[in-house]
XYZ file of C-alpha atoms in Angstrom:
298
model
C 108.841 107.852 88.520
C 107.849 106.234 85.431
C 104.050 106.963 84.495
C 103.177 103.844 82.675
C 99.545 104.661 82.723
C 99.819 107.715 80.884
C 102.579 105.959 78.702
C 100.552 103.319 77.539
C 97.368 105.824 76.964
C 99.628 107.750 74.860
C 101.108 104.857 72.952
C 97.852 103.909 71.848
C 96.961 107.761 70.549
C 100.214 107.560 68.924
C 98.647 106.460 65.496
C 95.815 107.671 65.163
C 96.841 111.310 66.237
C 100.082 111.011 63.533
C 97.021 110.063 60.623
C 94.758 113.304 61.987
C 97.838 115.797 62.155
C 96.018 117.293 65.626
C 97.781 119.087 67.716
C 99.251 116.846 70.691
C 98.000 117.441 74.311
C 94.213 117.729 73.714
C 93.541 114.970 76.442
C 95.339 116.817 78.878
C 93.266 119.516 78.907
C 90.347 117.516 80.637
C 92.349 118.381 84.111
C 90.087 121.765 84.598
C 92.842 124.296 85.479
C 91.086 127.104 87.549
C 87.692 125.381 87.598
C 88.414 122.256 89.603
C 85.749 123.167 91.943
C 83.364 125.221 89.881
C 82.017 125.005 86.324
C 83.792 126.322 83.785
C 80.696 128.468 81.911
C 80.374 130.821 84.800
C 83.068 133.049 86.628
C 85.596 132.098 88.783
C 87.843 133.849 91.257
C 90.913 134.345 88.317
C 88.592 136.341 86.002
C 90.850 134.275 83.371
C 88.509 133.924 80.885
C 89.479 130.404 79.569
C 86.015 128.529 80.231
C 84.367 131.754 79.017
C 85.384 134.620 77.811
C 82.069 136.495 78.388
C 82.498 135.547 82.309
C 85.778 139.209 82.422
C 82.701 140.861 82.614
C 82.921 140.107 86.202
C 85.601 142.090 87.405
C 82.271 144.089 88.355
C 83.663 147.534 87.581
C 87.446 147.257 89.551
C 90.356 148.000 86.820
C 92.492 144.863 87.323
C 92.859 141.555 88.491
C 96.033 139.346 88.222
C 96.259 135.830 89.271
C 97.270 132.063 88.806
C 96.477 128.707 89.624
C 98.496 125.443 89.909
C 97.020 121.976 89.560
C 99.077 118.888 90.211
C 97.771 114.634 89.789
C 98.854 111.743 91.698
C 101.818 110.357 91.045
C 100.678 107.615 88.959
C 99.443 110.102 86.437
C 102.196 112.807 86.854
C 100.066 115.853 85.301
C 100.965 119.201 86.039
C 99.463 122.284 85.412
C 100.074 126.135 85.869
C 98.128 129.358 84.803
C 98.908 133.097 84.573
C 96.221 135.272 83.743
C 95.063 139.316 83.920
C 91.884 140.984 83.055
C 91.504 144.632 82.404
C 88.143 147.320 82.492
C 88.872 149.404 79.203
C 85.637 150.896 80.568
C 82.242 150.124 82.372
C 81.046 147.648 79.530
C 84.716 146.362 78.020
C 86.952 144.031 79.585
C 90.141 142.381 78.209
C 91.900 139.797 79.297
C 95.114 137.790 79.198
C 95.747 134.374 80.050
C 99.060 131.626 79.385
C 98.619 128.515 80.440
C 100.549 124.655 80.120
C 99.404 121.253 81.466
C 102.577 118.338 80.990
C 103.267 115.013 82.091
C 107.201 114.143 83.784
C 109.242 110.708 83.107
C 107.113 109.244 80.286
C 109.097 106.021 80.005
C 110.344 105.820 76.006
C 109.960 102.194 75.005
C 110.041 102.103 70.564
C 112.305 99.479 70.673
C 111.684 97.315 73.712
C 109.240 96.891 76.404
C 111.756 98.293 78.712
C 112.215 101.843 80.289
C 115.548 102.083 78.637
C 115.213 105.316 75.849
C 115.140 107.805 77.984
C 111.894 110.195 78.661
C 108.657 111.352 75.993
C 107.790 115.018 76.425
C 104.061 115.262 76.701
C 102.899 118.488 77.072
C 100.736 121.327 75.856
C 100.701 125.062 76.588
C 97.694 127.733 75.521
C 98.271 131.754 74.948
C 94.505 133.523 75.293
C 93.673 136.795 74.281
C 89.974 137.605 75.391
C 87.637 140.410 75.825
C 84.272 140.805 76.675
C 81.011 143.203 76.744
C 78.135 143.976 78.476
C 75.584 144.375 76.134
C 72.380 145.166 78.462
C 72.264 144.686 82.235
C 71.940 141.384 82.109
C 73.650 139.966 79.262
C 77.020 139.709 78.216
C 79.419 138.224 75.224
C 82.816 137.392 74.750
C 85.165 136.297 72.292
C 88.488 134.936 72.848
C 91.218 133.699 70.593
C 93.812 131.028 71.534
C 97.090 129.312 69.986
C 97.670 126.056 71.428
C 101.029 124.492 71.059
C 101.548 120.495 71.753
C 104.220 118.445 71.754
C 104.708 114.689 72.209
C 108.215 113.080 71.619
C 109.869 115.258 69.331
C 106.885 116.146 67.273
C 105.289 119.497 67.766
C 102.452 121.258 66.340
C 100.436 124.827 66.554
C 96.655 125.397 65.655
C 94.518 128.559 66.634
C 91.248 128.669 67.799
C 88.436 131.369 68.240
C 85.841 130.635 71.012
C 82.977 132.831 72.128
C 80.598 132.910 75.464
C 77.737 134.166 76.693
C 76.982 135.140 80.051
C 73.787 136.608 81.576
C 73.471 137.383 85.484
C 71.397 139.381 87.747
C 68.060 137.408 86.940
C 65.403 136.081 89.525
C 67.328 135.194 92.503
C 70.113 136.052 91.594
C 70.862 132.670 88.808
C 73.304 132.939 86.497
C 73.901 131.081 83.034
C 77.175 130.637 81.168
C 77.346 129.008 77.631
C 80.661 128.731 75.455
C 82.956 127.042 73.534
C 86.144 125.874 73.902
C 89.203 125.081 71.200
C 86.979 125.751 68.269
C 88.749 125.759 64.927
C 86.834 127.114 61.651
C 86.946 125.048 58.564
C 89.140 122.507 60.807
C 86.479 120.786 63.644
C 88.003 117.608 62.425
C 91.695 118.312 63.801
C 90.627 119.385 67.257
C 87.887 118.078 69.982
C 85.983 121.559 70.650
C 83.968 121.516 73.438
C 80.948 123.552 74.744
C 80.685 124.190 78.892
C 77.408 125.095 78.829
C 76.243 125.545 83.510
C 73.968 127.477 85.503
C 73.237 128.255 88.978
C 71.225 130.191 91.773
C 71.252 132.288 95.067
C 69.177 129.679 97.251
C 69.966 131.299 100.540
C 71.515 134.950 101.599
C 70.583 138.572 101.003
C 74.523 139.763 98.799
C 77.147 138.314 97.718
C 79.702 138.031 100.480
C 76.469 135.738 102.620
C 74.832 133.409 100.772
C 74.599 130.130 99.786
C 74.470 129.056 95.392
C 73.601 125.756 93.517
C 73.495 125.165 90.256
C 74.786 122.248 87.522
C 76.636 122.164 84.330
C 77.830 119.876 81.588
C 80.686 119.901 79.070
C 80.093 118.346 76.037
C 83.355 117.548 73.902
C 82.040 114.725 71.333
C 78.433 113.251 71.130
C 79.618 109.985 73.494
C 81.349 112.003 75.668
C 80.405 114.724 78.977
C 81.702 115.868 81.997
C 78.365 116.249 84.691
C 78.627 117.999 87.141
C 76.267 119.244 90.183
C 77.644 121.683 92.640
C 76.720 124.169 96.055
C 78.428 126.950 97.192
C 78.306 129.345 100.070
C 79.877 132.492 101.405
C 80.235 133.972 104.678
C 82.148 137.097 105.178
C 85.746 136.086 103.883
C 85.268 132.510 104.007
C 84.308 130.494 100.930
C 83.299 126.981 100.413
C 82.626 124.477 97.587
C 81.094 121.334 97.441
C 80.247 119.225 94.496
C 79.920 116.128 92.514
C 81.676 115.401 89.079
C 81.609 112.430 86.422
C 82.804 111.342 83.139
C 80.299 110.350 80.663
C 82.119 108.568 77.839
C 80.017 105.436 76.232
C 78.834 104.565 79.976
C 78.574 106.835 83.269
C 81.488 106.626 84.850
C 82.225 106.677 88.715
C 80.943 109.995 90.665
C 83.791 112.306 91.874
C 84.092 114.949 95.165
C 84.996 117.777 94.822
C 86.033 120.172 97.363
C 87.201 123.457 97.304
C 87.952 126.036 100.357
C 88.410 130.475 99.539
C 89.368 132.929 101.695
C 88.676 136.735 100.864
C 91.221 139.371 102.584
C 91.488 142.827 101.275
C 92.165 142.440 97.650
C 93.457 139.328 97.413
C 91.653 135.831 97.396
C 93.497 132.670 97.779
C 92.201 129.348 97.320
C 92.653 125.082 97.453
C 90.507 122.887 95.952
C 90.981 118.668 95.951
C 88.644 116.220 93.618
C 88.710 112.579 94.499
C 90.320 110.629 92.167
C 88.477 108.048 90.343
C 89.756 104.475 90.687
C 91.665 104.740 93.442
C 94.261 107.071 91.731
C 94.105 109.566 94.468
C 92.962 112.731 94.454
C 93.881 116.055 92.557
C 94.751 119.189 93.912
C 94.416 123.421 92.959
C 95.526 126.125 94.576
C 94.771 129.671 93.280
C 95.753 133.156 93.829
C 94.321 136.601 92.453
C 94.947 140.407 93.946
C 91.908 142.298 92.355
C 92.853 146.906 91.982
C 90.111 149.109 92.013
C-alpha cells in the first residue's frame, strides 16, 4: 500500500527540515505510544517513564516492572509503533528506568523524478533509547530526569541528537489528585533543531475509597510550539481487575481541530496487566489502536 498522505506531508517537510539539520521523525512522535488513553504527565500502567520521568516513582515500592506497548494507524497513514521498557527500585525513594522505543511509516511511494510510484520505497522512521530515574523527595513530591538519543531517518539521510528532559510529579493530595509536569525532547543550547514539548495534566479520585475501586477525572495539555496543543479531558474507573478509560482528545494547531474518542479497556491478574486502547480517527481516517503489556515483581 502506497501512503500518499504521509508521502506528500513528508515531501513538503523535505526542505525545510534539510535547511534546519533536525533530526527526521519528530512528527511521528505525536502518535502517543503508551498514553493513547491517558495523559502523558501522569503514570501509566508501563512505568516507562517517557511522558515523565518523575511518574517510575510509581512502581509504589515493588522491585520491577517490564513491559511494552504496540500502536498501529489506519492504513492510509501506515504508522507503526513499538515500545520496550523496565523500571527498577534501587531503594524506597530511587527508581531507574529503561525504555527503547521506534514509530515508522511502510511503502512511502519515492517519486524525485516523476509523479509516479516508480523509485521504489522512502524509509521514514524514528527510534528513541531512554535512560531515566527518579526520586521521591517528600511524601508527596517527586522529580525525575531522563536522558534520550533519538535517531531519524528519512530516505537515506539519517541523523542523531540527545536530549535531557525532567518531570515532576506530586500525588497523595486532597482526594487523592495527582499533577504531572515535564518536558519532552529538550535539547540545551539547540531548542531551534528540535520541537520540545511540555505535557503538563492533572486529575482526581471523584468516586471510591482505594485504588483498585474508584472512579478518576482529570485534564491535560501538551504544548509543543506556541500555535500548537494537544487537549485533552479524560475519566477513569476501576473495579477489582477491570479497568476502563474514557476520554476526549484534540489538536490545537492555528484553529481547534475536530474532537477525538478515546477508549481504552485494562485488566489486572496477578502481576501482570494487559491492555487495548482505540482513538477515533479524525477525518474519517479510522481509528488507532494500543495494546499494552507489563508483569510488575515484588
Amino acid at each position: 500500500m502506497r501512503h500518499l498522505v504521509f508521502a506528500l506531508a513528508i515531501a513538503a517537510l523535505v526542505p525545510p527540515a534539510a535547511a534546519a539539520q533536525r533530526v527526521p521523525g519528530r512528527d511521528l512522535l505525536q502518535f502517543p505510544l503508551a498514553a493513547l488513553d491517558r495523559p502523558a504527565a501522569l503514570p501509566t500502567d508501563l512505568a516507562d517513564g517517557l511522558g515523565n520521568p518523575a511518574t517510575l516513582v510509581a512502581l509504589n515500592g515493588a522491585k520491577l516492572r517490564v513491559g511494552a506497548a504496540a500502536l498501529q494507524t489506519p492504513e492510509t497513514q501506515g504508522v507503526s509503533a513499538q515500545l520496550l521498557s523496565a523500571a527498577h527500585s534501587l531503594s524506597e525513594r530511587i527508581v531507574v528506568g529503561l525504555s527503547a522505543a521506534r514509530w515508522g511509516v511502510d511503502d512511502i511511494a519515492s517519486t524525485t523524478t516523476s509523479p509516479d510510484a516508480s523509485d521504489g520505497d522512502v524509509s521514514y522512521s524514528t527510534a528513541m533509547l531512554s535512560m531515566s530515574a527518579a526520586r521521591r523527595n517528600t511524601r508527596n513530591v517527586s522529580v525525575g530526569l531522563a536522558l534520550r538519543a533519538r535517531t531519524g531517518s528519512m530516505g537515506g539521510a539519517r541523523r542523531t541528537a540527545v536530549a535531557v528532559d525532567g518531570g515532576v510529579f506530586v500525588d497523595s493530595l486532597w482526594r487523592d489528585a495527582r499533577i504531572g509536569v515535564a518536558s519532552f525532547l529538550w535539547r540545551p543550547a539547540q531548542t531551534g533543531d528540535e520541537r520540545t514539548t511540555l505535557h503538563v495534566a492533572g486529575d482526581l479520585r471523584v468516586w471510591g475509597t482505594s485504588s483498585v475501586r474508584q472512579a478518576r477525572a482529570g485534564v491535560s495539555a501538551d504544548f509543543t510550539e506556541p500555535d500548537e496543543r494537544l487537549e485533552f479531558i479524560y475519566a477513569s474507573g476501576r473495579h477489582g481487575p477491570l479497568a476502563v478509560r474514557l476520554g476526549l482528545a484534540r489538536t490545537v494547531r492555528w484553529e481547534n481541530g475536530p474532537w477525538r474518542a478515546r477508549l481504552g479497556v485494562g485488566f489486572h491478574y496477578d502481576k501482570y496487566v494487559v491492555a487495548v486502547a482505540r482513538e477515533e480517527g479524525a477525518h474519517g481516517l479510522g481509528g488507532v489502536y494500543q495494546f499494552t503489556i507489563n508483569a510488575t515483581y515484588p
